[in-house]
Coordinates of C-alpha atoms and ligand atoms in Angstrom, one line a residue:
X150 CA -25.0 14.7 -0.9
X151 CA -24.1 15.3 -4.5
X152 CA -20.9 14.0 -6.0
X153 CA -20.0 15.6 -9.2
X154 CA -17.7 13.1 -10.8
X155 CA -17.4 15.2 -14.0
X156 CA -15.3 17.7 -12.0
X157 CA -12.7 15.1 -10.9
X158 CA -9.2 16.2 -11.8
X159 CA -7.4 13.8 -14.1
X160 CA -4.0 12.3 -13.6
X161 CA -1.9 9.8 -15.5
X162 CA -0.7 8.4 -12.2
X163 CA -4.0 7.7 -10.4
X164 CA -7.8 7.8 -10.8
X165 CA -10.0 9.5 -8.3
X166 CA -13.1 7.9 -6.8
X167 CA -15.5 9.9 -4.7
X168 CA -16.5 7.9 -1.6
X169 CA -18.5 10.5 0.4
X170 CA -18.8 14.3 0.5
X171 CA -15.2 15.4 0.9
X172 CA -13.7 11.9 0.7
X173 CA -11.8 10.5 -2.4
X174 CA -9.7 7.5 -3.0
X175 CA -6.7 8.0 -5.4
X176 CA -6.3 4.6 -6.9
X177 CA -2.9 3.9 -8.5
X178 CA -2.6 3.3 -12.2
X179 CA -0.1 0.4 -12.2
X180 CA 3.3 1.1 -13.8
X181 CA 3.1 4.9 -13.6
X182 CA 5.2 5.7 -10.6
X183 CA 2.4 6.0 -8.0
X184 CA 2.7 2.3 -7.1
X185 CA 0.1 2.4 -4.3
X186 CA -3.2 3.9 -3.4
X187 CA -3.7 7.1 -1.6
X188 CA -6.6 9.2 -0.2
X189 CA -7.7 12.8 -0.1
X190 CA -10.0 13.8 2.8
X191 CA -11.5 17.3 3.3
X192 CA -12.5 17.3 7.0
X193 CA -14.1 20.7 6.6
X194 CA -11.2 23.1 7.5
X195 CA -8.2 20.9 6.7
X196 CA -7.1 18.7 3.8
X197 CA -5.6 15.3 4.7
X198 CA -3.5 13.3 2.3
X199 CA -3.4 9.6 3.2
X200 CA -0.1 8.1 1.9
X201 CA 1.9 9.8 -0.8
X202 CA 2.9 7.4 -3.6
X203 CA 6.3 6.1 -4.6
X204 CA 7.6 9.1 -6.5
X205 CA 7.6 12.9 -6.1
X206 CA 6.3 13.2 -9.6
X207 CA 3.1 11.2 -8.8
X208 CA 2.8 13.0 -5.5
X209 CA 3.0 16.4 -7.3
X210 CA -0.2 15.4 -9.0
X211 CA -1.8 14.2 -5.8
X212 CA -1.1 17.6 -4.2
X213 CA -2.6 19.4 -7.1
X214 CA -5.7 17.2 -7.2
X215 CA -6.2 17.7 -3.4
X216 CA -6.0 21.5 -3.9
X217 CA -8.5 21.4 -6.8
X218 CA -10.9 19.2 -4.9
X219 CA -10.8 20.9 -1.5
X220 CA -10.0 24.5 -2.5
X221 CA -7.0 24.6 -0.1
X222 CA -3.5 23.3 0.1
X223 CA -2.8 20.0 1.8
X224 CA -2.6 20.6 5.5
X225 CA -1.8 17.1 6.9
X226 CA -0.1 14.1 5.5
X227 CA -0.5 10.6 7.0
X228 CA 2.0 7.7 6.5
X229 CA 0.3 4.3 6.9
X230 CA 3.6 2.3 7.1
X231 CA 7.2 2.7 6.1
X232 CA 7.1 1.0 2.7
X233 CA 8.6 3.3 0.2
X234 CA 5.9 2.9 -2.4
X235 CA 3.6 4.7 0.1
X236 CA 5.9 7.4 1.6
X237 CA 8.5 8.3 -1.0
X238 CA 6.3 11.1 -2.3
X239 CA 6.4 12.7 1.2
X240 CA 9.1 15.2 0.1
X241 CA 6.5 17.0 -2.0
X242 CA 4.8 17.8 1.3
X243 CA 7.9 19.0 3.2
X244 CA 6.1 22.2 4.3
X245 CA 3.2 20.2 5.7
X246 CA 3.0 18.2 9.0
X247 CA 3.5 14.5 8.3
X248 CA 2.1 12.0 10.9
X249 CA 3.0 8.4 11.5
X250 CA 3.6 6.0 14.4
X251 CA 6.9 6.3 16.2
X252 CA 7.9 2.9 14.8
X253 CA 7.1 3.8 11.2
X254 CA 9.2 7.0 11.5
X255 CA 12.1 4.9 12.8
X256 CA 11.7 2.5 9.9
X257 CA 11.5 5.3 7.2
X258 CA 14.8 6.7 8.7
X259 CA 16.5 3.4 8.1
X260 CA 14.9 2.2 4.9
X261 CA 14.6 5.4 2.8
X262 CA 18.3 6.1 2.4
X263 CA 18.8 2.4 1.3
X264 CA 16.0 2.7 -1.2
X265 CA 17.4 5.8 -2.7
X266 CA 20.8 4.1 -3.0
X267 CA 19.3 1.1 -4.8
X268 CA 17.6 3.2 -7.5
X269 CA 20.3 5.9 -8.0
X270 CA 21.6 5.5 -11.6
X271 CA 20.5 1.9 -11.7
X272 CA 19.9 1.3 -15.4
X273 CA 21.0 -2.3 -14.8
X274 CA 17.8 -2.9 -12.9
X275 CA 15.7 -1.8 -15.9
X276 CA 17.7 -4.0 -18.4
X277 CA 17.4 -7.0 -16.1
X278 CA 13.7 -6.5 -15.8
X279 CA 13.3 -6.2 -19.6
X280 CA 15.1 -9.5 -20.0
X281 CA 12.8 -11.2 -17.5
X282 CA 9.8 -9.8 -19.3
X283 CA 11.0 -11.4 -22.6
X284 CA 11.5 -14.7 -21.0
X285 CA 8.2 -14.8 -19.0
X286 CA 5.4 -16.9 -20.5
X287 CA 2.8 -16.7 -17.7
X288 CA 0.6 -13.6 -18.5
X289 CA 0.0 -12.6 -14.8
X290 CA 3.7 -12.8 -14.1
X291 CA 4.5 -10.9 -17.3
X292 CA 2.1 -8.2 -16.3
X293 CA 3.6 -8.0 -12.9
X294 CA 7.1 -7.5 -14.4
X295 CA 5.8 -4.9 -16.9
X296 CA 4.2 -2.9 -14.1
X297 CA 7.4 -3.1 -12.0
X298 CA 9.4 -1.9 -15.0
X299 CA 7.1 1.1 -15.2
X300 CA 7.5 1.8 -11.4
X301 CA 11.3 1.4 -11.5
X302 CA 11.7 3.6 -14.6
X303 CA 9.7 6.4 -12.9
X304 CA 11.6 6.0 -9.6
X305 CA 15.0 6.1 -11.4
X306 CA 13.9 9.3 -13.3
X307 CA 13.0 10.9 -10.0
X308 CA 16.1 10.0 -8.0
X309 CA 17.5 13.5 -8.3
X310 CA 14.5 14.7 -6.3
X311 CA 14.9 12.1 -3.5
X312 CA 15.7 13.6 -0.1
X313 CA 15.1 11.9 3.2
X314 CA 11.8 13.2 4.6
X315 CA 10.7 12.0 8.0
X316 CA 7.3 12.3 9.7
X317 CA 7.2 15.4 11.9
X318 CA 4.5 14.2 14.3
X319 CA 4.4 10.7 15.8
X320 CA 1.7 8.9 17.9
X321 CA 1.4 5.6 19.8
X322 CA -2.1 4.1 19.3
X323 CA -4.5 6.7 17.9
X324 CA -4.7 10.3 16.9
X325 CA -8.0 12.0 16.1
X326 CA -8.2 14.8 13.5
X327 CA -11.2 16.8 14.5
X328 CA -12.4 18.7 11.4
X329 CA -15.3 21.2 11.2
X330 CA -17.2 18.5 9.2
X331 CA -15.5 15.2 9.5
X332 CA -13.8 13.5 12.4
X333 CA -11.0 11.2 11.2
X334 CA -9.2 8.6 13.4
X335 CA -5.7 7.6 12.5
X336 CA -5.2 4.3 14.3
X337 CA -2.7 1.5 14.7
X338 CA -3.5 -1.9 16.1
X339 CA 0.2 -2.8 15.8
X340 CA 2.0 -4.4 12.9
X341 CA 0.9 -7.2 10.6
X342 CA 2.0 -6.3 7.1
X343 CA 5.1 -4.5 8.6
X344 CA 6.3 -3.8 12.1
X345 CA 3.7 -1.0 12.3
X346 CA 0.6 -0.4 10.2
X347 CA -1.9 2.4 10.6
X348 CA -5.2 3.0 9.0
X349 CA -7.6 6.0 8.7
X350 CA -11.2 5.5 9.9
X351 CA -14.0 7.9 9.4
X352 CA -16.7 6.6 11.8
X353 CA -19.6 8.8 10.6
X354 CA -19.0 8.0 7.0
X355 CA -18.1 4.4 7.8
X356 CA -15.1 4.6 5.4
X357 CA -11.7 3.0 6.1
X358 CA -8.4 3.5 4.3
X359 CA -6.5 0.4 5.2
X360 CA -3.3 0.8 3.1
X361 CA -1.5 -2.5 2.8
X362 CA -3.4 -4.3 5.5
X363 CA -5.8 -4.7 2.6
X364 CA -5.1 -5.9 -0.9
X365 CA -7.9 -6.4 -3.4
X366 CA -7.1 -8.5 -6.4
X367 CA -3.4 -8.6 -5.5
X368 CA -1.2 -10.9 -3.5
X369 CA -0.4 -9.2 -0.3
X370 CA 3.3 -9.2 0.9
X371 CA 3.8 -10.8 4.3
X372 CA 7.6 -10.8 4.3
X373 CA 8.3 -7.8 6.5
X374 CA 5.3 -8.5 8.8
X375 CA 3.7 -11.2 10.9
X376 CA 0.8 -13.2 9.4
X377 CA -0.7 -14.0 12.8
X378 CA -0.6 -10.4 14.0
X379 CA -2.1 -9.4 10.7
X380 CA -5.0 -11.7 11.2
X381 CA -5.6 -10.4 14.7
X382 CA -5.6 -6.8 13.4
X383 CA -8.1 -7.6 10.6
X384 CA -10.4 -9.4 13.1
X385 CA -10.3 -6.3 15.4
X386 CA -11.0 -4.0 12.4
X387 CA -14.1 -6.1 11.7
X388 CA -15.6 -4.7 14.9
X389 CA -15.7 -1.3 13.4
X390 CA -18.8 -0.2 11.4
X391 CA -17.6 -0.1 7.8
X392 CA -19.3 0.4 4.5
X393 CA -16.3 1.2 2.2
X394 CA -12.8 -0.1 2.3
X395 CA -9.9 1.4 0.4
X396 CA -7.0 -1.0 -0.2
X397 CA -3.3 -0.2 -0.5
X398 CA -3.1 -2.1 -3.7
X399 CA -6.1 -2.9 -5.9
X400 CA -9.6 -1.4 -5.7
X401 CA -12.3 -0.4 -3.2
X402 CA -14.6 -2.9 -1.5
X403 CA -17.3 -3.3 1.0
X404 CA -16.7 -4.8 4.5
X405 CA -16.8 -8.2 2.9
X406 CA -13.2 -7.7 1.6
X407 CA -12.0 -8.0 5.2
X408 CA -13.1 -11.7 5.2
X409 CA -11.4 -12.2 1.8
X410 CA -8.2 -10.8 3.2
X411 CA -8.5 -13.0 6.3
X412 CA -9.1 -16.1 4.0
X413 CA -6.1 -15.2 1.9
X414 CA -3.8 -15.1 4.9
X415 CA -5.2 -18.4 6.3
X416 CA -4.8 -19.9 2.8
X417 CA -1.1 -19.1 2.5
X418 CA -0.5 -20.4 6.1
X419 CA -2.2 -23.7 5.2
X420 CA -0.5 -24.1 1.9
X421 CA 2.9 -23.7 3.5
X422 CA 2.0 -26.3 6.2
X423 CA 0.7 -28.8 3.5
X424 CA 3.7 -28.3 1.3
X425 CA 6.1 -29.4 4.0
X426 CA 3.8 -32.3 5.1
X427 CA 3.7 -33.5 1.5
X428 CA 7.5 -33.6 1.3
X429 CA 8.1 -30.2 -0.3
X430 CA 11.0 -28.0 0.5
X431 CA 11.7 -24.3 0.6
X432 CA 13.9 -24.6 -2.5
X433 CA 11.1 -26.0 -4.7
X434 CA 8.1 -23.9 -3.6
X435 CA 7.8 -22.6 -7.2
X436 CA 6.3 -25.9 -8.0
X437 CA 3.2 -25.1 -5.9
X438 CA 0.2 -24.1 -8.0
X439 CA -1.4 -20.8 -7.0
X440 CA -4.9 -21.8 -5.8
X441 CA -7.7 -21.3 -8.4
X442 CA -9.3 -18.6 -6.3
X443 CA -6.1 -16.5 -6.6
X444 CA -4.9 -17.1 -10.1
X445 CA -6.3 -13.8 -11.4
X446 CA -4.5 -11.9 -8.6
X447 CA -1.8 -9.4 -9.6
X448 CA 1.8 -9.7 -8.3
X449 CA 1.9 -13.6 -8.4
X450 CA 5.6 -13.7 -7.4
X451 CA 4.5 -12.4 -4.0
X452 CA 2.6 -15.6 -3.5
X453 CA 5.8 -17.6 -3.7
X454 CA 7.8 -15.1 -1.6
X455 CA 5.1 -15.5 1.0
X456 CA 5.2 -19.2 1.2
X457 CA 9.0 -19.2 1.3
X458 CA 9.0 -16.6 4.0
X459 CA 6.5 -18.6 6.2
X460 CA 8.7 -21.7 5.8
X461 CA 11.9 -19.7 6.6
X462 CA 10.3 -18.4 9.8
X463 CA 9.4 -22.0 10.8
X464 CA 13.0 -23.2 10.4
Ligands
ZN707 ZN1 3.5 -2.1 2.1

């Protein structure tokens, strides 16, 4: 197999990484309107897009890149979960079948109109974020806000293009896309990060696109999910033969990152238990120090939202 990296299409919204013959990760460049990672898979006679970014503008580039890389238009789009940073670019693929679980489709139908409403003509959101950036002293938190400002600005610029776009095909547990060259399994083991999370597994290539079930170098948001279910899902995924893991936010890793993600979820569970035992309250969780191991992680505010969310759920 030869991978000609010099022929990779360039984009200001993402960078492409070849993973195997016909398989590329499109890693988000933070603050540009892509806001999450995606994938392009040429299964031999079809071109699959795994997740579609936060804005139609970034998704336009993804569509163009897929065409350049595979020599054909995108033929299938997969939605891993309902979060709008992964599916708001779907409208660029209106002419293409979009696949998700039944639950994810239901959630997109509820959440997408709300999301569009929040961002329509919302210049106040940008001003408020700019003020927060000026006041923030912590470099990781400042970076998080600067990236968010970038994502929000791009979303607001794109709101004219927002139209509710729903998956056209739904499945329950697993759907197999049998290509002439690659067989790709789109699978859900239930919900952990949200009420329903799906991932794409290529058994022969031993590559897995995990979307937000995996974060590498970023705090992972547990607020809309269930941390115990998430742990169960990751442990089940560990039974698959895996060489390369593509995260929903962050980079690409080996199977080892599954253990890191499991450790992270156990850590925030333990921190929330210890906090209450030591007399802490929900109101003052911001006094907790992010553990040394995670201080370099992006999106540190998510750490505090997570602890708060675990304590709220215990109430
Ligand atoms: Zn998500």
